[in-house]
Amino acid sequence: MALKIMILGANGFIGSALTNAILRTRNWEVYGIDLADNKLGDLPQGTGRFHFVEGDITINKEWVEYHVKKCDVVVPLVAIANPAQYVTHPLRVFELDFEANLEIVRHCVKYGKRLIFPSTSEIYGMSPDPILDEETSPLVYGPINKQRWIYAASKQMLDRVIYAYGVRDNLDYTLFRPFNFIGPNLDDVEEPKEGSSRVFTQFLSNVLYKRPIKLVDGGSQKRSFTFIDDAIEALLTILENKDSRATRRIFNIGNPANCVSIRDLAQRTIRIAQEFPVLRENAKATEIIDVTAGDYYGKYYQDIQVRVPAIEAAKRDLGWAPTTDLDTAIRRTIDYYVKQENFGARAAAMSRT
Ligand code: UDP
């Protein structure tokens, strides 16, 4: 019998890439729900193995519970995962990321289903460890008036709840922690609203619109950028779970070799964008300027200086390692965006201004 997988948030950045990869490379059935289906246009057609409903998990509760019961594995990928939103809509983050997801976790406990749950690299907060380890690193957050941490705190609480259900009720779960995934469909680069995207799509959007790239507090803070295709390989291996090696485990999914400063990311984005004729003039004209965190995000923000994953657990137990270097990841992502309808026209219009 083919595995039946439920993906909540199938139209999201990770959800759409995972759905696509499953339909292309496995014979599994996917049951998906999301608010829209605009990122699902590239799915292989005619497999008959993708069953999608347009809906909201906080409203279509009966559909959700029924499908948890019906499927073998549940992958809840509905969440706000964007720092700009943690400081502007902290309660929305709590309600969706924590409250709505807790219901799904409880359904998995009730019906004895396997749960593959997204924790986050943000969970380590301002941990003093230079390399962040799933089993040993302390999780360190700022004071309550720094509302940025509501996301990490919500996720931490869910990790702890899931872990406790594993201990008490034998819940079969895997927690995975994404480290700054980048790739096609991350955010909408043509959405010009400042501060609405994660850093890489924000920078690409700035190049497209010839707006200055803003480095928050000097841009010396570092992140380990991970190409989505590498991440999806890890998730497929977790889903397969050969010899139960992923059961009741936590895995960092990240690429420590791609740890660079945000300034470096800005320079690479400008350099690589110039390889694409449609972006060349705009990229040449894009400036890099400095802004304070207070001006950019407001007073509720606090940053993380370095975020490097330990990936020994994933290497050893999943046989997984990332293979895409940062320049390739940037190039492949830009390549995807420039091929989208309207992108060329918009870039051309901008380069004339
Ligand atoms: N950042 C920046 N300029 C921008 C957007 C973000 O300098 O236009 C910085 C931000 O302050 C943070 C880093 O880039 O240090 C990564 O931000 P992102 O929103 O991608 O998520 P995070 O890794 O903090 O969760």
mmCIF file of C-alpha atoms and ligand atoms in Angstrom:
data_model
loop_
_atom_site.group_PDB
_atom_site.id
_atom_site.type_symbol
_atom_site.label_atom_id
_atom_site.label_comp_id
_atom_site.label_asym_id
_atom_site.label_seq_id
_atom_site.Cartn_x
_atom_site.Cartn_y
_atom_site.Cartn_z
ATOM 1 C CA MET A 1 0.000 0.000 0.000
ATOM 2 C CA ALA A 2 1.358 3.416 -0.979
ATOM 3 C CA LEU A 3 2.078 5.750 1.904
ATOM 4 C CA LYS A 4 -0.632 8.368 2.466
ATOM 5 C CA ILE A 5 0.759 11.738 3.478
ATOM 6 C CA MET A 6 -1.164 14.756 4.659
ATOM 7 C CA ILE A 7 0.516 18.101 3.999
ATOM 8 C CA LEU A 8 -1.030 21.099 5.716
ATOM 9 C CA GLY A 9 0.213 24.188 3.911
ATOM 10 C CA ALA A 10 0.878 22.338 0.644
ATOM 11 C CA ASN A 11 1.081 25.660 -1.207
ATOM 12 C CA GLY A 12 3.802 27.120 0.990
ATOM 13 C CA PHE A 13 7.517 27.397 0.275
ATOM 14 C CA ILE A 14 8.413 24.027 1.816
ATOM 15 C CA GLY A 15 4.988 22.459 1.203
ATOM 16 C CA SER A 16 4.938 23.084 -2.547
ATOM 17 C CA ALA A 17 8.511 21.835 -3.011
ATOM 18 C CA LEU A 18 7.812 18.731 -0.939
ATOM 19 C CA THR A 19 4.556 17.950 -2.741
ATOM 20 C CA ASN A 20 6.312 18.343 -6.075
ATOM 21 C CA ALA A 21 9.213 16.082 -5.092
ATOM 22 C CA ILE A 22 6.934 13.376 -3.695
ATOM 23 C CA LEU A 23 4.777 13.265 -6.824
ATOM 24 C CA ARG A 24 7.853 13.172 -9.073
ATOM 25 C CA THR A 25 9.988 10.653 -7.218
ATOM 26 C CA ARG A 26 7.750 8.469 -5.065
ATOM 27 C CA ASN A 27 4.488 6.564 -5.500
ATOM 28 C CA TRP A 28 2.923 8.082 -2.357
ATOM 29 C CA GLU A 29 -0.507 9.721 -2.137
ATOM 30 C CA VAL A 30 -0.600 13.344 -0.973
ATOM 31 C CA TYR A 31 -3.593 14.999 0.697
ATOM 32 C CA GLY A 32 -3.011 18.739 0.785
ATOM 33 C CA ILE A 33 -4.779 21.806 2.122
ATOM 34 C CA ASP A 34 -3.889 25.469 1.764
ATOM 35 C CA LEU A 35 -5.458 28.894 1.347
ATOM 36 C CA ALA A 36 -4.456 29.004 -2.335
ATOM 37 C CA ASP A 37 -2.754 26.895 -4.987
ATOM 38 C CA ASN A 38 -0.652 29.456 -6.881
ATOM 39 C CA LYS A 39 2.662 27.738 -6.078
ATOM 40 C CA LEU A 40 1.408 24.349 -7.233
ATOM 41 C CA GLY A 41 1.395 25.151 -10.941
ATOM 42 C CA ASP A 42 4.526 23.089 -11.661
ATOM 43 C CA LEU A 43 3.224 19.818 -10.248
ATOM 44 C CA PRO A 44 3.526 16.793 -12.501
ATOM 45 C CA GLN A 45 0.126 16.333 -14.088
ATOM 46 C CA GLY A 46 -1.918 13.188 -14.328
ATOM 47 C CA THR A 47 -0.490 11.237 -11.410
ATOM 48 C CA GLY A 48 -3.913 11.165 -9.744
ATOM 49 C CA ARG A 49 -2.046 11.023 -6.436
ATOM 50 C CA PHE A 50 -2.545 14.629 -5.346
ATOM 51 C CA HIS A 51 -5.781 15.437 -3.543
ATOM 52 C CA PHE A 52 -6.053 19.119 -2.730
ATOM 53 C CA VAL A 53 -8.625 21.244 -0.993
ATOM 54 C CA GLU A 54 -8.503 25.000 -0.825
ATOM 55 C CA GLY A 55 -9.205 25.903 2.785
ATOM 56 C CA ASP A 56 -8.050 27.243 6.120
ATOM 57 C CA ILE A 57 -6.941 24.742 8.783
ATOM 58 C CA THR A 58 -8.437 26.936 11.489
ATOM 59 C CA ILE A 59 -11.844 26.801 9.778
ATOM 60 C CA ASN A 60 -11.984 23.493 7.883
ATOM 61 C CA LYS A 61 -11.416 21.521 11.061
ATOM 62 C CA GLU A 62 -13.522 18.520 10.100
ATOM 63 C CA TRP A 63 -11.588 18.030 6.863
ATOM 64 C CA VAL A 64 -8.354 18.198 8.829
ATOM 65 C CA GLU A 65 -9.372 15.699 11.495
ATOM 66 C CA TYR A 66 -10.867 13.307 8.949
ATOM 67 C CA HIS A 67 -7.644 13.301 6.929
ATOM 68 C CA VAL A 68 -5.388 12.857 9.944
ATOM 69 C CA LYS A 69 -7.433 9.718 10.593
ATOM 70 C CA LYS A 70 -7.171 8.602 6.982
ATOM 71 C CA CYS A 71 -3.436 9.233 6.367
ATOM 72 C CA ASP A 72 -0.285 7.501 7.642
ATOM 73 C CA VAL A 73 1.895 10.569 8.144
ATOM 74 C CA VAL A 74 1.013 14.192 8.913
ATOM 75 C CA VAL A 75 3.277 17.105 7.918
ATOM 76 C CA PRO A 76 1.880 20.390 9.319
ATOM 77 C CA LEU A 77 3.619 23.198 7.447
ATOM 78 C CA VAL A 78 1.135 26.003 8.124
ATOM 79 C CA ALA A 79 2.925 28.769 10.014
ATOM 80 C CA ILE A 80 4.061 32.355 9.858
ATOM 81 C CA ALA A 81 7.872 32.045 9.613
ATOM 82 C CA ASN A 82 8.970 35.561 8.857
ATOM 83 C CA PRO A 83 10.700 37.790 11.445
ATOM 84 C CA ALA A 84 9.050 40.942 10.112
ATOM 85 C CA GLN A 85 5.716 39.423 11.184
ATOM 86 C CA TYR A 86 6.911 38.310 14.626
ATOM 87 C CA VAL A 87 7.306 41.940 15.612
ATOM 88 C CA THR A 88 4.211 43.312 13.856
ATOM 89 C CA HIS A 89 1.718 40.476 14.497
ATOM 90 C CA PRO A 90 2.981 38.495 17.497
ATOM 91 C CA LEU A 91 -0.460 37.252 18.516
ATOM 92 C CA ARG A 92 -1.232 36.031 15.027
ATOM 93 C CA VAL A 93 2.042 34.090 15.161
ATOM 94 C CA PHE A 94 1.029 32.542 18.491
ATOM 95 C CA GLU A 95 -2.498 31.689 17.341
ATOM 96 C CA LEU A 96 -1.450 30.048 14.108
ATOM 97 C CA ASP A 97 1.987 28.643 14.848
ATOM 98 C CA PHE A 98 1.174 27.442 18.353
ATOM 99 C CA GLU A 99 -2.568 27.115 18.940
ATOM 100 C CA ALA A 100 -3.671 25.843 15.532
ATOM 101 C CA ASN A 101 -0.739 23.429 15.327
ATOM 102 C CA LEU A 102 -1.299 22.088 18.837
ATOM 103 C CA GLU A 103 -4.686 20.807 17.650
ATOM 104 C CA ILE A 104 -3.001 18.900 14.832
ATOM 105 C CA VAL A 105 -0.424 17.424 17.214
ATOM 106 C CA ARG A 106 -3.252 16.226 19.468
ATOM 107 C CA HIS A 107 -5.065 14.614 16.527
ATOM 108 C CA CYS A 108 -1.874 12.679 15.758
ATOM 109 C CA VAL A 109 -1.723 11.478 19.358
ATOM 110 C CA LYS A 110 -5.421 10.542 19.341
ATOM 111 C CA TYR A 111 -5.263 8.560 16.090
ATOM 112 C CA GLY A 112 -1.736 7.176 16.550
ATOM 113 C CA LYS A 113 -0.336 8.872 13.424
ATOM 114 C CA ARG A 114 3.216 9.690 12.551
ATOM 115 C CA LEU A 115 4.018 13.420 12.794
ATOM 116 C CA ILE A 116 6.804 15.203 10.883
ATOM 117 C CA PHE A 117 6.878 18.636 12.459
ATOM 118 C CA PRO A 118 8.817 21.775 11.541
ATOM 119 C CA SER A 119 10.699 23.109 14.503
ATOM 120 C CA THR A 120 13.035 25.986 13.595
ATOM 121 C CA SER A 121 16.650 27.140 13.705
ATOM 122 C CA GLU A 122 15.234 30.224 15.466
ATOM 123 C CA ILE A 123 14.627 27.966 18.463
ATOM 124 C CA TYR A 124 18.294 28.296 19.470
ATOM 125 C CA GLY A 125 17.778 32.049 19.774
ATOM 126 C CA MET A 126 20.972 33.777 20.912
ATOM 127 C CA SER A 127 22.549 30.514 22.018
ATOM 128 C CA PRO A 128 26.237 31.014 22.861
ATOM 129 C CA ASP A 129 27.204 27.774 21.063
ATOM 130 C CA PRO A 130 29.171 28.476 17.869
ATOM 131 C CA ILE A 131 27.658 25.334 16.334
ATOM 132 C CA LEU A 132 24.086 24.547 17.276
ATOM 133 C CA ASP A 133 23.458 21.008 18.414
ATOM 134 C CA GLU A 134 19.996 19.429 18.649
ATOM 135 C CA GLU A 135 20.713 17.584 21.900
ATOM 136 C CA THR A 136 22.971 19.921 23.847
ATOM 137 C CA SER A 137 22.703 23.590 22.841
ATOM 138 C CA PRO A 138 20.924 25.947 25.230
ATOM 139 C CA LEU A 139 17.957 27.930 23.871
ATOM 140 C CA VAL A 140 18.411 31.607 24.761
ATOM 141 C CA TYR A 141 15.851 34.397 24.232
ATOM 142 C CA GLY A 142 15.667 38.074 25.080
ATOM 143 C CA PRO A 143 13.168 39.758 27.410
ATOM 144 C CA ILE A 144 9.404 39.754 26.844
ATOM 145 C CA ASN A 145 9.501 43.306 25.453
ATOM 146 C CA LYS A 146 11.475 41.903 22.503
ATOM 147 C CA GLN A 147 8.424 40.407 20.794
ATOM 148 C CA ARG A 148 10.533 38.804 18.097
ATOM 149 C CA TRP A 149 10.970 35.802 20.350
ATOM 150 C CA ILE A 150 7.278 34.869 20.373
ATOM 151 C CA TYR A 151 7.892 32.658 17.355
ATOM 152 C CA ALA A 152 10.849 30.818 18.907
ATOM 153 C CA ALA A 153 9.005 30.490 22.211
ATOM 154 C CA SER A 154 5.878 29.113 20.469
ATOM 155 C CA LYS A 155 7.957 26.607 18.549
ATOM 156 C CA GLN A 156 9.958 25.646 21.607
ATOM 157 C CA MET A 157 6.784 24.923 23.551
ATOM 158 C CA LEU A 158 5.474 22.751 20.729
ATOM 159 C CA ASP A 159 8.782 20.863 20.533
ATOM 160 C CA ARG A 160 8.498 20.203 24.244
ATOM 161 C CA VAL A 161 4.836 19.123 23.983
ATOM 162 C CA ILE A 162 5.635 16.764 21.093
ATOM 163 C CA TYR A 163 8.621 15.358 22.956
ATOM 164 C CA ALA A 164 6.460 14.764 26.035
ATOM 165 C CA TYR A 165 3.774 12.982 23.970
ATOM 166 C CA GLY A 166 6.592 10.811 22.632
ATOM 167 C CA VAL A 167 7.710 9.890 26.148
ATOM 168 C CA ARG A 168 4.235 9.366 27.579
ATOM 169 C CA ASP A 169 2.192 8.069 24.638
ATOM 170 C CA ASN A 170 4.869 6.821 22.240
ATOM 171 C CA LEU A 171 3.891 9.455 19.680
ATOM 172 C CA ASP A 172 5.912 8.660 16.555
ATOM 173 C CA TYR A 173 7.382 12.027 15.572
ATOM 174 C CA THR A 174 10.354 13.663 13.880
ATOM 175 C CA LEU A 175 11.185 17.318 14.487
ATOM 176 C CA PHE A 176 13.209 19.080 11.811
ATOM 177 C CA ARG A 177 14.862 22.490 12.121
ATOM 178 C CA PRO A 178 15.230 24.496 8.910
ATOM 179 C CA PHE A 179 18.263 26.798 8.677
ATOM 180 C CA ASN A 180 17.446 29.692 6.333
ATOM 181 C CA PHE A 181 16.137 27.689 3.410
ATOM 182 C CA ILE A 182 16.226 29.586 0.124
ATOM 183 C CA GLY A 183 14.914 28.678 -3.302
ATOM 184 C CA PRO A 184 12.050 29.173 -5.725
ATOM 185 C CA ASN A 185 8.759 30.282 -4.164
ATOM 186 C CA LEU A 186 10.291 31.519 -0.911
ATOM 187 C CA ASP A 187 8.394 34.808 -0.913
ATOM 188 C CA ASP A 188 6.904 36.953 -3.609
ATOM 189 C CA VAL A 189 9.778 39.029 -5.030
ATOM 190 C CA GLU A 190 7.387 41.148 -7.009
ATOM 191 C CA GLU A 191 5.613 42.178 -3.814
ATOM 192 C CA PRO A 192 7.315 45.513 -3.247
ATOM 193 C CA LYS A 193 6.365 45.989 0.402
ATOM 194 C CA GLU A 194 9.487 46.623 2.444
ATOM 195 C CA GLY A 195 10.224 44.170 5.225
ATOM 196 C CA SER A 196 7.618 41.641 4.122
ATOM 197 C CA SER A 197 10.052 38.963 2.979
ATOM 198 C CA ARG A 198 12.916 36.959 4.334
ATOM 199 C CA VAL A 199 16.306 38.347 3.598
ATOM 200 C CA PHE A 200 17.210 36.730 0.296
ATOM 201 C CA THR A 201 13.927 37.460 -1.475
ATOM 202 C CA GLN A 202 13.985 40.948 -0.001
ATOM 203 C CA PHE A 203 17.408 41.533 -1.569
ATOM 204 C CA LEU A 204 16.336 40.097 -4.901
ATOM 205 C CA SER A 205 13.249 42.259 -4.855
ATOM 206 C CA ASN A 206 15.438 45.293 -4.111
ATOM 207 C CA VAL A 207 17.563 44.465 -7.158
ATOM 208 C CA LEU A 208 14.458 44.048 -9.315
ATOM 209 C CA TYR A 209 13.094 47.427 -8.227
ATOM 210 C CA LYS A 210 16.508 49.134 -8.107
ATOM 211 C CA ARG A 211 15.907 50.004 -4.474
ATOM 212 C CA PRO A 212 18.849 50.151 -2.072
ATOM 213 C CA ILE A 213 19.585 46.937 -0.203
ATOM 214 C CA LYS A 214 19.394 47.741 3.473
ATOM 215 C CA LEU A 215 21.861 46.085 5.809
ATOM 216 C CA VAL A 216 20.428 45.916 9.288
ATOM 217 C CA ASP A 217 22.950 46.935 11.969
ATOM 218 C CA GLY A 218 25.976 46.589 9.690
ATOM 219 C CA GLY A 219 25.185 43.247 8.082
ATOM 220 C CA SER A 220 27.898 41.329 9.952
ATOM 221 C CA GLN A 221 25.332 38.863 11.369
ATOM 222 C CA LYS A 222 25.653 35.435 9.772
ATOM 223 C CA ARG A 223 23.251 32.782 8.535
ATOM 224 C CA SER A 224 23.751 29.345 6.954
ATOM 225 C CA PHE A 225 21.693 29.373 3.768
ATOM 226 C CA THR A 226 20.352 26.020 2.642
ATOM 227 C CA PHE A 227 19.049 25.285 -0.820
ATOM 228 C CA ILE A 228 15.500 23.980 -0.801
ATOM 229 C CA ASP A 229 16.306 20.917 -2.961
ATOM 230 C CA ASP A 230 18.849 19.744 -0.372
ATOM 231 C CA ALA A 231 16.300 20.274 2.374
ATOM 232 C CA ILE A 232 13.627 18.334 0.500
ATOM 233 C CA GLU A 233 16.028 15.380 0.143
ATOM 234 C CA ALA A 234 16.332 15.337 3.923
ATOM 235 C CA LEU A 235 12.563 15.437 4.356
ATOM 236 C CA LEU A 236 12.018 12.574 1.903
ATOM 237 C CA THR A 237 14.528 10.489 3.851
ATOM 238 C CA ILE A 238 12.758 11.340 7.104
ATOM 239 C CA LEU A 239 9.415 10.371 5.542
ATOM 240 C CA GLU A 240 10.858 7.039 4.417
ATOM 241 C CA ASN A 241 12.225 6.476 7.902
ATOM 242 C CA LYS A 242 14.217 3.356 7.112
ATOM 243 C CA ASP A 243 14.853 1.287 10.268
ATOM 244 C CA SER A 244 12.943 3.902 12.315
ATOM 245 C CA ARG A 245 16.065 6.058 12.423
ATOM 246 C CA ALA A 246 14.007 9.238 12.367
ATOM 247 C CA THR A 247 11.557 8.173 15.054
ATOM 248 C CA ARG A 248 11.382 10.469 18.093
ATOM 249 C CA ARG A 249 14.346 12.453 16.860
ATOM 250 C CA ILE A 250 15.262 16.081 16.156
ATOM 251 C CA PHE A 251 17.351 16.989 13.105
ATOM 252 C CA ASN A 252 18.926 20.286 12.105
ATOM 253 C CA ILE A 253 18.501 20.660 8.347
ATOM 254 C CA GLY A 254 21.055 23.205 7.228
ATOM 255 C CA ASN A 255 24.245 23.830 5.329
ATOM 256 C CA PRO A 256 27.138 24.949 7.579
ATOM 257 C CA ALA A 257 29.369 25.405 4.506
ATOM 258 C CA ASN A 258 27.049 28.220 3.371
ATOM 259 C CA CYS A 259 27.458 30.335 6.510
ATOM 260 C CA VAL A 260 28.021 33.920 5.356
ATOM 261 C CA SER A 261 27.374 37.419 6.617
ATOM 262 C CA ILE A 262 24.301 39.277 5.405
ATOM 263 C CA ARG A 263 26.632 41.811 3.757
ATOM 264 C CA ASP A 264 28.260 38.968 1.845
ATOM 265 C CA LEU A 265 24.822 37.698 0.800
ATOM 266 C CA ALA A 266 23.937 41.181 -0.504
ATOM 267 C CA GLN A 267 27.155 41.369 -2.548
ATOM 268 C CA ARG A 268 26.683 37.896 -3.994
ATOM 269 C CA THR A 269 23.072 38.613 -4.909
ATOM 270 C CA ILE A 270 24.095 41.756 -6.806
ATOM 271 C CA ARG A 271 26.987 39.965 -8.513
ATOM 272 C CA ILE A 272 25.024 36.886 -9.561
ATOM 273 C CA ALA A 273 21.970 38.911 -10.653
ATOM 274 C CA GLN A 274 24.241 40.561 -13.241
ATOM 275 C CA GLU A 275 24.620 37.180 -14.968
ATOM 276 C CA PHE A 276 20.954 37.489 -15.998
ATOM 277 C CA PRO A 277 20.500 39.943 -18.881
ATOM 278 C CA VAL A 278 17.064 40.953 -17.649
ATOM 279 C CA LEU A 279 18.507 42.041 -14.277
ATOM 280 C CA ARG A 280 21.971 43.261 -15.303
ATOM 281 C CA GLU A 281 21.313 47.009 -15.406
ATOM 282 C CA ASN A 282 19.194 46.979 -12.273
ATOM 283 C CA ALA A 283 21.785 44.960 -10.360
ATOM 284 C CA LYS A 284 24.607 47.295 -11.392
ATOM 285 C CA ALA A 285 22.576 50.224 -10.122
ATOM 286 C CA THR A 286 21.638 48.642 -6.773
ATOM 287 C CA GLU A 287 23.280 50.292 -3.797
ATOM 288 C CA ILE A 288 23.928 48.781 -0.378
ATOM 289 C CA ILE A 289 23.115 51.071 2.542
ATOM 290 C CA ASP A 290 23.131 50.717 6.334
ATOM 291 C CA VAL A 291 20.071 50.998 8.547
ATOM 292 C CA THR A 292 19.570 50.440 12.251
ATOM 293 C CA ALA A 293 17.451 47.521 13.447
ATOM 294 C CA GLY A 294 15.222 50.034 15.210
ATOM 295 C CA ASP A 295 14.523 51.911 11.981
ATOM 296 C CA TYR A 296 13.997 48.747 9.969
ATOM 297 C CA TYR A 297 12.041 46.490 12.324
ATOM 298 C CA GLY A 298 11.031 48.705 15.257
ATOM 299 C CA LYS A 299 11.705 48.377 18.951
ATOM 300 C CA TYR A 300 10.434 44.817 19.379
ATOM 301 C CA TYR A 301 13.263 43.299 17.340
ATOM 302 C CA GLN A 302 16.422 41.604 18.526
ATOM 303 C CA ASP A 303 18.857 39.749 16.277
ATOM 304 C CA ILE A 304 20.903 36.558 16.246
ATOM 305 C CA GLN A 305 24.574 37.042 15.363
ATOM 306 C CA VAL A 306 25.585 33.606 14.097
ATOM 307 C CA ARG A 307 23.551 30.553 13.258
ATOM 308 C CA VAL A 308 25.479 27.434 12.227
ATOM 309 C CA PRO A 309 23.883 23.978 12.368
ATOM 310 C CA ALA A 310 25.514 20.802 13.585
ATOM 311 C CA ILE A 311 24.418 18.261 10.980
ATOM 312 C CA GLU A 312 26.197 15.157 12.249
ATOM 313 C CA ALA A 313 22.900 13.593 13.372
ATOM 314 C CA ALA A 314 21.357 13.982 9.913
ATOM 315 C CA LYS A 315 24.535 12.708 8.259
ATOM 316 C CA ARG A 316 24.822 9.673 10.475
ATOM 317 C CA ASP A 317 21.190 8.622 10.813
ATOM 318 C CA LEU A 318 19.623 9.869 7.601
ATOM 319 C CA GLY A 319 22.675 9.438 5.381
ATOM 320 C CA TRP A 320 21.996 13.023 4.257
ATOM 321 C CA ALA A 321 24.327 15.910 3.522
ATOM 322 C CA PRO A 322 23.658 19.178 1.665
ATOM 323 C CA THR A 323 25.487 19.527 -1.649
ATOM 324 C CA THR A 324 24.466 22.932 -3.072
ATOM 325 C CA ASP A 325 26.914 25.782 -2.525
ATOM 326 C CA LEU A 326 25.576 29.277 -1.913
ATOM 327 C CA ASP A 327 26.333 30.773 -5.336
ATOM 328 C CA THR A 328 24.567 27.871 -7.033
ATOM 329 C CA ALA A 329 21.586 28.230 -4.694
ATOM 330 C CA ILE A 330 21.365 31.964 -5.452
ATOM 331 C CA ARG A 331 21.765 31.384 -9.203
ATOM 332 C CA ARG A 332 19.118 28.673 -9.351
ATOM 333 C CA THR A 333 16.666 30.750 -7.340
ATOM 334 C CA ILE A 334 17.149 33.861 -9.484
ATOM 335 C CA ASP A 335 16.846 31.684 -12.584
ATOM 336 C CA TYR A 336 13.466 30.497 -11.352
ATOM 337 C CA TYR A 337 12.177 34.003 -10.654
ATOM 338 C CA VAL A 338 13.325 35.559 -13.922
ATOM 339 C CA LYS A 339 11.399 32.880 -15.808
ATOM 340 C CA GLN A 340 8.134 33.846 -14.134
ATOM 341 C CA GLU A 341 5.526 35.654 -16.188
ATOM 342 C CA ASN A 342 5.782 39.450 -15.876
ATOM 343 C CA PHE A 343 9.231 39.386 -14.259
ATOM 344 C CA GLY A 344 11.050 40.483 -17.394
ATOM 345 C CA ALA A 345 8.531 43.227 -18.118
ATOM 346 C CA ARG A 346 8.765 44.554 -14.590
ATOM 347 C CA ALA A 347 12.572 44.512 -14.590
ATOM 348 C CA ALA A 348 12.638 46.304 -17.925
ATOM 349 C CA ALA A 349 10.209 48.946 -16.658
ATOM 350 C CA MET A 350 12.375 49.465 -13.582
ATOM 351 C CA SER A 351 15.637 49.722 -15.501
ATOM 352 C CA ARG A 352 14.177 52.625 -17.511
ATOM 353 C CA THR A 353 13.348 54.606 -14.368
HETATM 354 N N1 UDP B 1 18.111 41.633 7.038
HETATM 355 C C1 UDP B 1 18.751 42.745 6.463
HETATM 356 N N2 UDP B 1 18.094 43.457 5.499
HETATM 357 C C2 UDP B 1 16.840 43.132 5.038
HETATM 358 C C3 UDP B 1 16.196 42.001 5.615
HETATM 359 C C4 UDP B 1 16.861 41.271 6.614
HETATM 360 O O1 UDP B 1 19.891 43.076 6.816
HETATM 361 O O2 UDP B 1 16.309 43.812 4.145
HETATM 362 C C5 UDP B 1 18.820 40.842 8.056
HETATM 363 C C6 UDP B 1 18.060 40.585 9.358
HETATM 364 O O3 UDP B 1 18.246 41.634 10.280
HETATM 365 C C7 UDP B 1 18.671 39.275 9.837
HETATM 366 C C8 UDP B 1 19.047 38.548 8.556
HETATM 367 O O4 UDP B 1 19.030 39.542 7.523
HETATM 368 O O5 UDP B 1 19.857 39.528 10.579
HETATM 369 C C9 UDP B 1 18.136 37.389 8.188
HETATM 370 O O6 UDP B 1 16.821 37.815 8.157
HETATM 371 P P1 UDP B 1 15.570 36.897 7.765
HETATM 372 O O7 UDP B 1 14.357 37.775 7.781
HETATM 373 O O8 UDP B 1 15.809 36.168 6.492
HETATM 374 O O9 UDP B 1 15.405 35.788 8.914
HETATM 375 P P2 UDP B 1 16.172 35.211 10.195
HETATM 376 O O10 UDP B 1 17.366 34.474 9.685
HETATM 377 O O11 UDP B 1 16.561 36.370 11.086
HETATM 378 O O12 UDP B 1 15.165 34.319 10.826
#
